[in-house]
PDB file of C-alpha atoms in Angstrom:
ATOM      1  CA  GLN A  26      -6.614 -18.094  21.443  1.00 86.00           C
ATOM      2  CA  VAL A  27      -6.089 -17.294  17.757  1.00 91.00           C
ATOM      3  CA  GLN A  28      -2.947 -18.350  16.049  1.00 95.00           C
ATOM      4  CA  LEU A  29      -1.146 -16.374  13.344  1.00 97.00           C
ATOM      5  CA  VAL A  30       1.567 -18.035  11.184  1.00 98.00           C
ATOM      6  CA  GLU A  31       3.429 -15.756   8.507  1.00 98.00           C
ATOM      7  CA  SER A  32       4.865 -17.153   5.266  1.00 98.00           C
ATOM      8  CA  GLY A  33       6.407 -15.360   2.270  1.00 98.00           C
ATOM      9  CA  GLY A  34       9.851 -14.117   3.249  1.00 98.00           C
ATOM     10  CA  GLY A  35      12.984 -14.714   1.540  1.00 97.00           C
ATOM     11  CA  SER A  36      16.143 -13.238   0.162  1.00 98.00           C
ATOM     12  CA  VAL A  37      15.765 -10.992  -2.755  1.00 98.00           C
ATOM     13  CA  GLN A  38      17.923  -8.178  -4.846  1.00 98.00           C
ATOM     14  CA  ALA A  39      16.736  -4.440  -4.098  1.00 98.00           C
ATOM     15  CA  GLY A  40      13.918  -3.324  -6.390  1.00 98.00           C
ATOM     16  CA  THR A  41      11.997  -6.679  -6.626  1.00 98.00           C
ATOM     17  CA  SER A  42       8.913  -7.686  -4.999  1.00 98.00           C
ATOM     18  CA  LEU A  43       7.753 -10.148  -2.239  1.00 98.00           C
ATOM     19  CA  LYS A  44       4.217 -11.038  -0.909  1.00 98.00           C
ATOM     20  CA  LEU A  45       3.952 -12.000   2.676  1.00 98.00           C
ATOM     21  CA  SER A  46       0.887 -13.874   3.771  1.00 98.00           C
ATOM     22  CA  CYS A  47      -0.339 -14.271   7.528  1.00 98.00           C
ATOM     23  CA  ALA A  48      -2.864 -17.221   8.118  1.00 98.00           C
ATOM     24  CA  ALA A  49      -4.916 -17.171  11.145  1.00 96.00           C
ATOM     25  CA  SER A  50      -6.491 -20.130  12.600  1.00 91.00           C
ATOM     26  CA  ARG A  51      -8.456 -21.402  16.036  1.00 88.00           C
ATOM     27  CA  ASP A  52     -10.320 -17.725  16.089  1.00 85.00           C
ATOM     28  CA  ASN A  53     -11.869 -15.452  13.502  1.00 86.00           C
ATOM     29  CA  ILE A  54     -10.200 -12.083  12.726  1.00 93.00           C
ATOM     30  CA  SER A  55     -12.797 -10.634  10.575  1.00 93.00           C
ATOM     31  CA  LYS A  56     -13.892  -8.391  13.250  1.00 94.00           C
ATOM     32  CA  TYR A  57     -10.440  -7.202  14.135  1.00 95.00           C
ATOM     33  CA  ALA A  58      -7.711  -4.731  12.989  1.00 96.00           C
ATOM     34  CA  MET A  59      -4.667  -6.602  11.696  1.00 97.00           C
ATOM     35  CA  ALA A  60      -1.108  -5.185  11.137  1.00 98.00           C
ATOM     36  CA  TRP A  61       2.348  -5.854  10.189  1.00 98.00           C
ATOM     37  CA  PHE A  62       5.124  -4.896  11.852  1.00 98.00           C
ATOM     38  CA  ARG A  63       8.863  -5.606  11.482  1.00 98.00           C
ATOM     39  CA  GLN A  64      12.012  -5.840  13.850  1.00 97.00           C
ATOM     40  CA  VAL A  65      15.425  -6.010  13.529  1.00 96.00           C
ATOM     41  CA  PRO A  66      18.183  -7.217  16.060  1.00 92.00           C
ATOM     42  CA  GLY A  67      18.913  -4.289  18.705  1.00 93.00           C
ATOM     43  CA  LYS A  68      15.815  -2.212  17.713  1.00 94.00           C
ATOM     44  CA  GLU A  69      12.362  -1.897  18.792  1.00 93.00           C
ATOM     45  CA  ARG A  70       9.485  -3.774  16.868  1.00 95.00           C
ATOM     46  CA  GLY A  71       8.235  -0.900  14.050  1.00 97.00           C
ATOM     47  CA  PHE A  72       4.975  -0.480  12.633  1.00 97.00           C
ATOM     48  CA  VAL A  73       4.770  -1.184   9.228  1.00 98.00           C
ATOM     49  CA  ALA A  74       0.990  -1.124   7.930  1.00 98.00           C
ATOM     50  CA  GLY A  75      -2.418  -1.706   9.266  1.00 97.00           C
ATOM     51  CA  ILE A  76      -5.632  -2.425   8.174  1.00 97.00           C
ATOM     52  CA  ASP A  77      -9.117  -2.009   9.726  1.00 96.00           C
ATOM     53  CA  TRP A  78     -11.623  -4.909  10.060  1.00 95.00           C
ATOM     54  CA  SER A  79     -13.322  -4.412   6.807  1.00 94.00           C
ATOM     55  CA  GLY A  80     -10.550  -3.904   4.810  1.00 94.00           C
ATOM     56  CA  ARG A  81     -11.490  -0.387   3.441  1.00 95.00           C
ATOM     57  CA  SER A  82      -9.001   1.595   5.615  1.00 95.00           C
ATOM     58  CA  ALA A  83      -5.507   1.253   5.827  1.00 97.00           C
ATOM     59  CA  ARG A  84      -2.334   2.933   7.236  1.00 97.00           C
ATOM     60  CA  TYR A  85       1.513   2.614   6.369  1.00 98.00           C
ATOM     61  CA  GLU A  86       4.551   3.922   8.045  1.00 98.00           C
ATOM     62  CA  GLU A  87       6.017   6.821   5.987  1.00 98.00           C
ATOM     63  CA  SER A  88       9.115   4.827   4.587  1.00 98.00           C
ATOM     64  CA  VAL A  89       6.726   2.296   2.868  1.00 98.00           C
ATOM     65  CA  LYS A  90       3.992   4.403   1.692  1.00 98.00           C
ATOM     66  CA  GLY A  91       3.663   3.756  -2.235  1.00 98.00           C
ATOM     67  CA  ARG A  92       5.378   0.583  -2.071  1.00 98.00           C
ATOM     68  CA  PHE A  93       3.703  -1.766   0.365  1.00 98.00           C
ATOM     69  CA  THR A  94       0.082  -2.686   0.237  1.00 98.00           C
ATOM     70  CA  ILE A  95      -1.705  -4.346   3.230  1.00 98.00           C
ATOM     71  CA  SER A  96      -5.098  -6.404   2.154  1.00 98.00           C
ATOM     72  CA  ARG A  97      -7.058  -8.986   3.837  1.00 97.00           C
ATOM     73  CA  ASP A  98      -9.496 -12.034   2.852  1.00 97.00           C
ATOM     74  CA  ASN A  99     -12.013 -12.329   5.775  1.00 96.00           C
ATOM     75  CA  ALA A 100     -13.488 -15.209   4.244  1.00 95.00           C
ATOM     76  CA  ARG A 101     -10.104 -17.314   4.417  1.00 96.00           C
ATOM     77  CA  ASN A 102      -8.932 -15.710   7.382  1.00 96.00           C
ATOM     78  CA  MET A 103      -5.872 -14.509   5.433  1.00 97.00           C
ATOM     79  CA  VAL A 104      -3.880 -10.913   5.622  1.00 98.00           C
ATOM     80  CA  TYR A 105      -1.296 -10.059   3.144  1.00 98.00           C
ATOM     81  CA  LEU A 106       1.473  -7.599   2.612  1.00 98.00           C
ATOM     82  CA  GLN A 107       2.531  -6.857  -1.025  1.00 98.00           C
ATOM     83  CA  MET A 108       5.807  -5.278  -1.021  1.00 98.00           C
ATOM     84  CA  ASP A 109       7.323  -3.810  -4.043  1.00 98.00           C
ATOM     85  CA  SER A 110      10.410  -1.929  -4.666  1.00 98.00           C
ATOM     86  CA  LEU A 111      12.214  -3.315  -1.764  1.00 98.00           C
ATOM     87  CA  ARG A 112      15.392  -1.514  -0.364  1.00 98.00           C
ATOM     88  CA  ALA A 113      18.011  -2.829   1.643  1.00 98.00           C
ATOM     89  CA  GLU A 114      16.893  -1.060   4.663  1.00 97.00           C
ATOM     90  CA  ASP A 115      13.387  -2.994   4.344  1.00 98.00           C
ATOM     91  CA  THR A 116      15.468  -6.089   5.650  1.00 98.00           C
ATOM     92  CA  ALA A 117      13.861  -7.378   8.812  1.00 98.00           C
ATOM     93  CA  VAL A 118      11.713 -10.122  10.497  1.00 98.00           C
ATOM     94  CA  TYR A 119       8.105  -9.105   9.503  1.00 98.00           C
ATOM     95  CA  LEU A 120       5.340 -10.125  11.995  1.00 98.00           C
ATOM     96  CA  CYS A 121       1.561 -10.144  11.615  1.00 98.00           C
ATOM     97  CA  ALA A 122      -0.509  -9.079  14.779  1.00 97.00           C
ATOM     98  CA  ARG A 123      -4.029  -9.212  15.817  1.00 96.00           C
ATOM     99  CA  ALA A 124      -5.485  -6.039  17.602  1.00 95.00           C
ATOM    100  CA  LYS A 125      -6.386  -6.283  21.209  1.00 92.00           C
ATOM    101  CA  PHE A 126     -10.197  -5.147  20.543  1.00 89.00           C
ATOM    102  CA  PRO A 127     -12.695  -5.603  17.584  1.00 87.00           C
ATOM    103  CA  PHE A 128     -13.107  -3.028  15.091  1.00 85.00           C
ATOM    104  CA  GLY A 129     -10.846   0.591  15.062  1.00 85.00           C
ATOM    105  CA  LEU A 130      -7.723   0.671  13.421  1.00 90.00           C
ATOM    106  CA  VAL A 131      -4.631   0.905  15.557  1.00 89.00           C
ATOM    107  CA  SER A 132      -0.673   1.043  14.989  1.00 91.00           C
ATOM    108  CA  ARG A 133       1.077   0.783  18.436  1.00 93.00           C
ATOM    109  CA  PRO A 134       2.403  -2.434  19.557  1.00 92.00           C
ATOM    110  CA  GLY A 135       0.369  -2.376  22.765  1.00 93.00           C
ATOM    111  CA  ASP A 136      -2.652  -2.233  21.031  1.00 94.00           C
ATOM    112  CA  PHE A 137      -1.957  -5.821  19.818  1.00 94.00           C
ATOM    113  CA  THR A 138      -2.457  -8.823  21.728  1.00 92.00           C
ATOM    114  CA  THR A 139      -1.598 -12.011  19.488  1.00 94.00           C
ATOM    115  CA  TRP A 140       1.364 -12.004  17.279  1.00 96.00           C
ATOM    116  CA  GLY A 141       3.122 -14.483  14.792  1.00 96.00           C
ATOM    117  CA  GLN A 142       6.520 -15.971  14.754  1.00 96.00           C
ATOM    118  CA  GLY A 143       7.498 -13.712  11.972  1.00 97.00           C
ATOM    119  CA  THR A 144       9.064 -14.220   8.667  1.00 98.00           C
ATOM    120  CA  GLN A 145      12.460 -13.010   7.366  1.00 98.00           C
ATOM    121  CA  VAL A 146      12.882 -10.518   4.357  1.00 98.00           C
ATOM    122  CA  THR A 147      16.130  -9.767   3.457  1.00 98.00           C
ATOM    123  CA  VAL A 148      17.046  -7.297   0.762  1.00 98.00           C
ATOM    124  CA  SER A 149      20.469  -7.018  -0.580  1.00 97.00           C
ATOM    125  CA  SER A 150      21.557  -4.046  -2.587  1.00 91.00           C
TER     126      SER A 150
END
């Protein structure tokens, strides 16, 4: 069973940047789509960005388009989320997830079977 560990969260001012990392261990993620979700208390987990197994295709939630960039390094078993021009409404716990089945590009929480513990991102205005 693959294990995912996120890092890179923190408390920042609006307009600044953060880069989140997701390290996978115990199994290879190279054949699977990966994604970042975020969650705030009292709300459902929401899709932020996803990337296909090859890294050539990505999908973004509307509010982060042009500000966030998802990438992956299959040789290192890593996935990243570069977050620029952060806003207060980006404040959440960010979670990394691996898709349930190989290949494809998916975005619903039910399409993912493995989740990390999350890393807190707090943006103050």
